[in-house]
GROMACS .gro file of N, CA and C in nm:
model
  348
    1MET      N    1  -0.810  -4.011 -11.944
    1MET     CA    2  -0.745  -4.110 -11.881
    1MET      C    3  -0.618  -4.192 -11.966
    2LYS      N    4  -0.522  -4.176 -11.879
    2LYS     CA    5  -0.402  -4.267 -11.967
    2LYS      C    6  -0.407  -4.403 -11.945
    3THR      N    7  -0.374  -4.484 -12.058
    3THR     CA    8  -0.378  -4.605 -12.077
    3THR      C    9  -0.266  -4.703 -12.068
    4ILE      N   10  -0.279  -4.777 -11.965
    4ILE     CA   11  -0.127  -4.846 -11.921
    4ILE      C   12  -0.177  -4.979 -11.953
    5LEU      N   13  -0.096  -5.048 -12.038
    5LEU     CA   14  -0.090  -5.200 -12.059
    5LEU      C   15  -0.001  -5.262 -12.001
    6ILE      N   16  -0.048  -5.373 -11.902
    6ILE     CA   17   0.011  -5.416 -11.796
    6ILE      C   18   0.022  -5.595 -11.863
    7ALA      N   19   0.149  -5.613 -11.884
    7ALA     CA   20   0.165  -5.748 -11.935
    7ALA      C   21   0.208  -5.827 -11.812
    8GLU      N   22   0.128  -5.899 -11.761
    8GLU     CA   23   0.164  -5.986 -11.644
    8GLU      C   24   0.076  -6.118 -11.628
    9ASP      N   25   0.142  -6.228 -11.653
    9ASP     CA   26   0.061  -6.342 -11.647
    9ASP      C   27   0.021  -6.399 -11.509
   10THR      N   28   0.060  -6.372 -11.383
   10THR     CA   29   0.035  -6.396 -11.272
   10THR      C   30  -0.075  -6.327 -11.200
   11ASP      N   31  -0.193  -6.374 -11.160
   11ASP     CA   32  -0.313  -6.318 -11.118
   11ASP      C   33  -0.275  -6.228 -11.016
   12SER      N   34  -0.235  -6.291 -10.896
   12SER     CA   35  -0.187  -6.205 -10.781
   12SER      C   36  -0.130  -6.094 -10.816
   13ASN      N   37  -0.015  -6.090 -10.891
   13ASN     CA   38   0.060  -5.961 -10.935
   13ASN      C   39  -0.010  -5.849 -10.998
   14PHE      N   40  -0.103  -5.924 -11.094
   14PHE     CA   41  -0.212  -5.821 -11.163
   14PHE      C   42  -0.297  -5.739 -11.095
   15LEU      N   43  -0.361  -5.842 -10.967
   15LEU     CA   44  -0.444  -5.763 -10.887
   15LEU      C   45  -0.385  -5.678 -10.803
   16LEU      N   46  -0.263  -5.707 -10.760
   16LEU     CA   47  -0.200  -5.586 -10.698
   16LEU      C   48  -0.171  -5.464 -10.759
   17LEU      N   49  -0.149  -5.468 -10.907
   17LEU     CA   50  -0.127  -5.354 -11.003
   17LEU      C   51  -0.262  -5.283 -11.016
   18ASN      N   52  -0.359  -5.369 -11.035
   18ASN     CA   53  -0.495  -5.321 -11.086
   18ASN      C   54  -0.535  -5.227 -10.951
   19ILE      N   55  -0.526  -5.279 -10.839
   19ILE     CA   56  -0.566  -5.202 -10.729
   19ILE      C   57  -0.484  -5.064 -10.681
   20ILE      N   58  -0.364  -5.064 -10.731
   20ILE     CA   59  -0.277  -4.940 -10.712
   20ILE      C   60  -0.324  -4.849 -10.838
   21LEU      N   61  -0.351  -4.913 -10.950
   21LEU     CA   62  -0.359  -4.805 -11.046
   21LEU      C   63  -0.486  -4.757 -11.114
   22ARG      N   64  -0.591  -4.845 -11.083
   22ARG     CA   65  -0.723  -4.870 -11.144
   22ARG      C   66  -0.800  -4.725 -11.140
   23LYS      N   67  -0.777  -4.642 -11.014
   23LYS     CA   68  -0.841  -4.510 -10.995
   23LYS      C   69  -0.827  -4.431 -11.105
   24ASN      N   70  -0.690  -4.414 -11.147
   24ASN     CA   71  -0.636  -4.330 -11.208
   24ASN      C   72  -0.600  -4.342 -11.377
   25TYR      N   73  -0.595  -4.470 -11.412
   25TYR     CA   74  -0.548  -4.509 -11.544
   25TYR      C   75  -0.645  -4.614 -11.589
   26HIS      N   76  -0.687  -4.641 -11.716
   26HIS     CA   77  -0.749  -4.710 -11.770
   26HIS      C   78  -0.656  -4.841 -11.801
   27LEU      N   79  -0.664  -4.953 -11.756
   27LEU     CA   80  -0.590  -5.076 -11.744
   27LEU      C   81  -0.606  -5.170 -11.885
   28ILE      N   82  -0.534  -5.229 -11.934
   28ILE     CA   83  -0.531  -5.319 -12.028
   28ILE      C   84  -0.438  -5.459 -11.989
   29ARG      N   85  -0.476  -5.569 -11.982
   29ARG     CA   86  -0.369  -5.645 -11.936
   29ARG      C   87  -0.385  -5.767 -12.051
   30ALA      N   88  -0.231  -5.802 -12.075
   30ALA     CA   89  -0.167  -5.919 -12.165
   30ALA      C   90  -0.136  -6.012 -12.082
   31TYR      N   91  -0.132  -6.145 -12.093
   31TYR     CA   92  -0.114  -6.260 -12.026
   31TYR      C   93   0.034  -6.320 -12.078
   32ASN      N   94   0.068  -6.257 -12.181
   32ASN     CA   95   0.202  -6.308 -12.216
   32ASN      C   96   0.281  -6.201 -12.333
   33GLY      N   97   0.397  -6.218 -12.368
   33GLY     CA   98   0.440  -6.077 -12.448
   33GLY      C   99   0.390  -6.096 -12.595
   34GLN      N  100   0.338  -6.208 -12.646
   34GLN     CA  101   0.274  -6.202 -12.770
   34GLN      C  102   0.161  -6.140 -12.784
   35GLU      N  103   0.072  -6.157 -12.684
   35GLU     CA  104  -0.064  -6.080 -12.664
   35GLU      C  105  -0.028  -5.920 -12.626
   36ALA      N  106   0.052  -5.896 -12.555
   36ALA     CA  107   0.106  -5.766 -12.509
   36ALA      C  108   0.166  -5.680 -12.659
   37ILE      N  109   0.200  -5.755 -12.739
   37ILE     CA  110   0.240  -5.678 -12.902
   37ILE      C  111   0.131  -5.648 -12.970
   38ARG      N  112   0.028  -5.748 -12.939
   38ARG     CA  113  -0.104  -5.725 -13.006
   38ARG      C  114  -0.198  -5.624 -12.947
   39LEU      N  115  -0.200  -5.650 -12.812
   39LEU     CA  116  -0.272  -5.523 -12.762
   39LEU      C  117  -0.220  -5.397 -12.757
   40TYR      N  118  -0.079  -5.370 -12.759
   40TYR     CA  119   0.009  -5.262 -12.809
   40TYR      C  120  -0.033  -5.189 -12.925
   41HIS      N  121  -0.069  -5.274 -13.029
   41HIS     CA  122  -0.095  -5.244 -13.165
   41HIS      C  123  -0.265  -5.175 -13.133
   42GLU      N  124  -0.344  -5.255 -13.093
   42GLU     CA  125  -0.497  -5.220 -13.094
   42GLU      C  126  -0.513  -5.099 -13.000
   43HIS      N  127  -0.443  -5.074 -12.912
   43HIS     CA  128  -0.497  -4.980 -12.779
   43HIS      C  129  -0.385  -4.868 -12.777
   44HIS      N  130  -0.263  -4.879 -12.855
   44HIS     CA  131  -0.185  -4.734 -12.833
   44HIS      C  132  -0.169  -4.682 -12.689
   45PRO      N  133  -0.082  -4.772 -12.585
   45PRO     CA  134  -0.136  -4.738 -12.450
   45PRO      C  135  -0.012  -4.602 -12.437
   46ASP      N  136  -0.030  -4.548 -12.312
   46ASP     CA  137   0.060  -4.434 -12.276
   46ASP      C  138   0.206  -4.498 -12.216
   47ILE      N  139   0.197  -4.608 -12.165
   47ILE     CA  140   0.277  -4.647 -12.096
   47ILE      C  141   0.272  -4.813 -12.100
   48ILE      N  142   0.388  -4.905 -12.077
   48ILE     CA  143   0.362  -5.047 -12.062
   48ILE      C  144   0.449  -5.080 -11.935
   49LEU      N  145   0.372  -5.175 -11.839
   49LEU     CA  146   0.462  -5.249 -11.752
   49LEU      C  147   0.456  -5.382 -11.800
   50MET      N  148   0.601  -5.431 -11.823
   50MET     CA  149   0.614  -5.555 -11.880
   50MET      C  150   0.703  -5.649 -11.773
   51ASP      N  151   0.615  -5.759 -11.755
   51ASP     CA  152   0.668  -5.849 -11.691
   51ASP      C  153   0.776  -5.928 -11.755
   52ILE      N  154   0.890  -5.983 -11.707
   52ILE     CA  155   0.994  -6.011 -11.770
   52ILE      C  156   0.974  -6.185 -11.811
   53LYS      N  157   0.920  -6.226 -11.715
   53LYS     CA  158   0.905  -6.429 -11.743
   53LYS      C  159   0.746  -6.408 -11.758
   54MET      N  160   0.722  -6.472 -11.900
   54MET     CA  161   0.579  -6.499 -11.908
   54MET      C  162   0.568  -6.587 -12.021
   55PRO      N  163   0.461  -6.681 -12.024
   55PRO     CA  164   0.489  -6.779 -12.123
   55PRO      C  165   0.454  -6.744 -12.254
   56ILE      N  166   0.500  -6.812 -12.386
   56ILE     CA  167   0.486  -6.799 -12.503
   56ILE      C  168   0.575  -6.687 -12.553
   57MET      N  169   0.571  -6.573 -12.508
   57MET     CA  170   0.680  -6.501 -12.539
   57MET      C  171   0.715  -6.425 -12.401
   58ASP      N  172   0.855  -6.399 -12.384
   58ASP     CA  173   0.882  -6.323 -12.253
   58ASP      C  174   0.891  -6.183 -12.277
   59GLY      N  175   0.907  -6.116 -12.192
   59GLY     CA  176   0.899  -5.962 -12.171
   59GLY      C  177   1.013  -5.907 -12.256
   60LEU      N  178   1.130  -5.953 -12.266
   60LEU     CA  179   1.247  -5.920 -12.297
   60LEU      C  180   1.214  -5.911 -12.479
   61GLU      N  181   1.175  -6.038 -12.516
   61GLU     CA  182   1.145  -6.032 -12.659
   61GLU      C  183   1.017  -5.949 -12.717
   62ALA      N  184   0.924  -5.932 -12.620
   62ALA     CA  185   0.811  -5.841 -12.661
   62ALA      C  186   0.868  -5.696 -12.667
   63THR      N  187   0.933  -5.670 -12.577
   63THR     CA  188   1.007  -5.516 -12.571
   63THR      C  189   1.085  -5.503 -12.683
   64ARG      N  190   1.170  -5.619 -12.725
   64ARG     CA  191   1.269  -5.589 -12.853
   64ARG      C  192   1.129  -5.557 -12.982
   65GLU      N  193   1.032  -5.625 -12.959
   65GLU     CA  194   0.944  -5.609 -13.110
   65GLU      C  195   0.892  -5.484 -13.099
   66ILE      N  196   0.840  -5.424 -13.002
   66ILE     CA  197   0.782  -5.312 -12.974
   66ILE      C  198   0.887  -5.185 -13.009
   67ARG      N  199   0.983  -5.217 -12.965
   67ARG     CA  200   1.081  -5.090 -12.974
   67ARG      C  201   1.110  -5.066 -13.145
   68LYS      N  202   1.122  -5.200 -13.207
   68LYS     CA  203   1.122  -5.187 -13.337
   68LYS      C  204   1.021  -5.069 -13.441
   69GLU      N  205   0.902  -5.047 -13.361
   69GLU     CA  206   0.825  -4.966 -13.425
   69GLU      C  207   0.815  -4.848 -13.323
   70ASN      N  208   0.847  -4.833 -13.220
   70ASN     CA  209   0.829  -4.739 -13.150
   70ASN      C  210   0.936  -4.720 -13.023
   71VAL      N  211   0.999  -4.631 -13.052
   71VAL     CA  212   1.113  -4.599 -12.960
   71VAL      C  213   1.090  -4.502 -12.819
   72ASN      N  214   0.983  -4.448 -12.858
   72ASN     CA  215   0.922  -4.332 -12.747
   72ASN      C  216   0.863  -4.405 -12.652
   73ILE      N  217   0.755  -4.499 -12.639
   73ILE     CA  218   0.676  -4.527 -12.550
   73ILE      C  219   0.751  -4.562 -12.418
   74PRO      N  220   0.719  -4.563 -12.291
   74PRO     CA  221   0.796  -4.577 -12.188
   74PRO      C  222   0.740  -4.745 -12.154
   75ILE      N  223   0.845  -4.802 -12.102
   75ILE     CA  224   0.829  -4.966 -12.086
   75ILE      C  225   0.923  -4.980 -11.970
   76ILE      N  226   0.837  -5.016 -11.880
   76ILE     CA  227   0.907  -5.057 -11.731
   76ILE      C  228   0.901  -5.184 -11.698
   77ALA      N  229   1.019  -5.235 -11.680
   77ALA     CA  230   1.001  -5.375 -11.661
   77ALA      C  231   1.009  -5.399 -11.531
   78LEU      N  232   0.911  -5.522 -11.500
   78LEU     CA  233   0.882  -5.579 -11.357
   78LEU      C  234   0.933  -5.729 -11.358
   79THR      N  235   1.020  -5.746 -11.246
   79THR     CA  236   1.037  -5.891 -11.226
   79THR      C  237   1.085  -5.943 -11.091
   80ALA      N  238   1.079  -6.053 -11.065
   80ALA     CA  239   1.098  -6.106 -10.960
   80ALA      C  240   1.247  -6.106 -10.909
   81ASN      N  241   1.332  -6.105 -11.013
   81ASN     CA  242   1.468  -6.104 -10.996
   81ASN      C  243   1.536  -5.994 -10.994
   82ALA      N  244   1.608  -5.969 -10.879
   82ALA     CA  245   1.670  -5.847 -10.833
   82ALA      C  246   1.834  -5.858 -10.883
   83PHE      N  247   1.874  -5.928 -10.965
   83PHE     CA  248   2.004  -5.913 -11.016
   83PHE      C  249   2.046  -5.814 -11.111
   84ASP      N  250   2.164  -5.757 -11.086
   84ASP     CA  251   2.180  -5.667 -11.208
   84ASP      C  252   2.190  -5.693 -11.311
   85SER      N  253   2.218  -5.830 -11.355
   85SER     CA  254   2.222  -5.876 -11.471
   85SER      C  255   2.094  -5.877 -11.552
   86ASP      N  256   1.963  -5.896 -11.465
   86ASP     CA  257   1.861  -5.891 -11.508
   86ASP      C  258   1.808  -5.748 -11.555
   87LYS      N  259   1.851  -5.650 -11.474
   87LYS     CA  260   1.818  -5.529 -11.482
   87LYS      C  261   1.902  -5.475 -11.641
   88GLN      N  262   2.006  -5.512 -11.638
   88GLN     CA  263   2.116  -5.454 -11.750
   88GLN      C  264   2.038  -5.523 -11.878
   89LYS      N  265   1.984  -5.653 -11.884
   89LYS     CA  266   1.906  -5.692 -11.995
   89LYS      C  267   1.784  -5.665 -12.033
   90SER      N  268   1.710  -5.604 -11.920
   90SER     CA  269   1.583  -5.528 -11.955
   90SER      C  270   1.642  -5.384 -12.027
   91LEU      N  271   1.723  -5.302 -11.981
   91LEU     CA  272   1.769  -5.189 -12.025
   91LEU      C  273   1.850  -5.196 -12.161
   92ASP      N  274   1.913  -5.294 -12.193
   92ASP     CA  275   1.962  -5.342 -12.323
   92ASP      C  276   1.852  -5.360 -12.433
   93VAL      N  277   1.758  -5.443 -12.409
   93VAL     CA  278   1.655  -5.444 -12.511
   93VAL      C  279   1.572  -5.346 -12.532
   94GLY      N  280   1.552  -5.216 -12.428
   94GLY     CA  281   1.469  -5.101 -12.447
   94GLY      C  282   1.386  -5.062 -12.357
   95CYS      N  283   1.402  -5.116 -12.233
   95CYS     CA  284   1.314  -5.105 -12.124
   95CYS      C  285   1.362  -4.950 -12.062
   96ASN      N  286   1.275  -4.872 -12.033
   96ASN     CA  287   1.300  -4.738 -11.983
   96ASN      C  288   1.376  -4.754 -11.835
   97ASP      N  289   1.289  -4.835 -11.757
   97ASP     CA  290   1.335  -4.875 -11.617
   97ASP      C  291   1.316  -4.999 -11.590
   98TYR      N  292   1.333  -5.016 -11.457
   98TYR     CA  293   1.320  -5.164 -11.401
   98TYR      C  294   1.289  -5.147 -11.255
   99MET      N  295   1.188  -5.248 -11.235
   99MET     CA  296   1.146  -5.235 -11.095
   99MET      C  297   1.149  -5.411 -11.031
  100THR      N  298   1.187  -5.424 -10.921
  100THR     CA  299   1.145  -5.572 -10.853
  100THR      C  300   1.049  -5.572 -10.812
  101LYS      N  301   0.978  -5.712 -10.793
  101LYS     CA  302   0.873  -5.745 -10.710
  101LYS      C  303   0.912  -5.800 -10.591
  102PRO      N  304   0.854  -5.769 -10.481
  102PRO     CA  305   0.721  -5.738 -10.462
  102PRO      C  306   0.707  -5.558 -10.515
  103ILE      N  307   0.589  -5.547 -10.550
  103ILE     CA  308   0.568  -5.411 -10.614
  103ILE      C  309   0.536  -5.298 -10.472
  104ILE      N  310   0.609  -5.205 -10.461
  104ILE     CA  311   0.580  -5.111 -10.373
  104ILE      C  312   0.492  -4.988 -10.442
  105ALA      N  313   0.372  -4.996 -10.387
  105ALA     CA  314   0.249  -4.877 -10.481
  105ALA      C  315   0.333  -4.746 -10.489
  106SER      N  316   0.397  -4.678 -10.350
  106SER     CA  317   0.438  -4.542 -10.395
  106SER      C  318   0.553  -4.531 -10.486
  107GLU      N  319   0.657  -4.646 -10.484
  107GLU     CA  320   0.759  -4.627 -10.552
  107GLU      C  321   0.729  -4.664 -10.702
  108LEU      N  322   0.621  -4.737 -10.738
  108LEU     CA  323   0.581  -4.754 -10.904
  108LEU      C  324   0.497  -4.622 -10.919
  109LEU      N  325   0.449  -4.577 -10.845
  109LEU     CA  326   0.356  -4.431 -10.901
  109LEU      C  327   0.460  -4.339 -10.928
  110GLU      N  328   0.571  -4.312 -10.819
  110GLU     CA  329   0.671  -4.220 -10.860
  110GLU      C  330   0.753  -4.260 -10.988
  111LEU      N  331   0.775  -4.403 -11.008
  111LEU     CA  332   0.842  -4.429 -11.138
  111LEU      C  333   0.755  -4.395 -11.242
  112MET      N  334   0.636  -4.412 -11.219
  112MET     CA  335   0.541  -4.405 -11.385
  112MET      C  336   0.533  -4.241 -11.388
  113ASN      N  337   0.534  -4.180 -11.285
  113ASN     CA  338   0.519  -4.018 -11.312
  113ASN      C  339   0.636  -3.959 -11.354
  114ARG      N  340   0.747  -4.022 -11.373
  114ARG     CA  341   0.856  -3.983 -11.452
  114ARG      C  342   0.830  -3.996 -11.584
  115TYR      N  343   0.776  -4.086 -11.649
  115TYR     CA  344   0.736  -4.115 -11.783
  115TYR      C  345   0.602  -4.054 -11.858
  116ILE      N  346   0.504  -4.059 -11.774
  116ILE     CA  347   0.384  -3.998 -11.816
  116ILE      C  348   0.326  -3.865 -11.725
   0.00000   0.00000   0.00000
């Protein structure tokens, strides 16, 4: 079973992702970017779903840090902001793709299937 690291500080957003993904994937949750980096090292996930706005360390900084070690792991940015500049910032730091919230299950699964 593939492992997904979900970096998401909001319980309701994580709950939705959990419902969509738990049947087919092993899920690990990080509550902030710093924890995402630590859990990435501990579990070596197959893909990362990275919320952009989190406490302590945001998803952009966490992605930069992970990319210093691994340029191959798929990282999909998740954000409530639909601005083109936010999408570009995510791609600039190394995210492979970008999805705005609210998450639509079929779109998320389709996007993930491109990478794993």
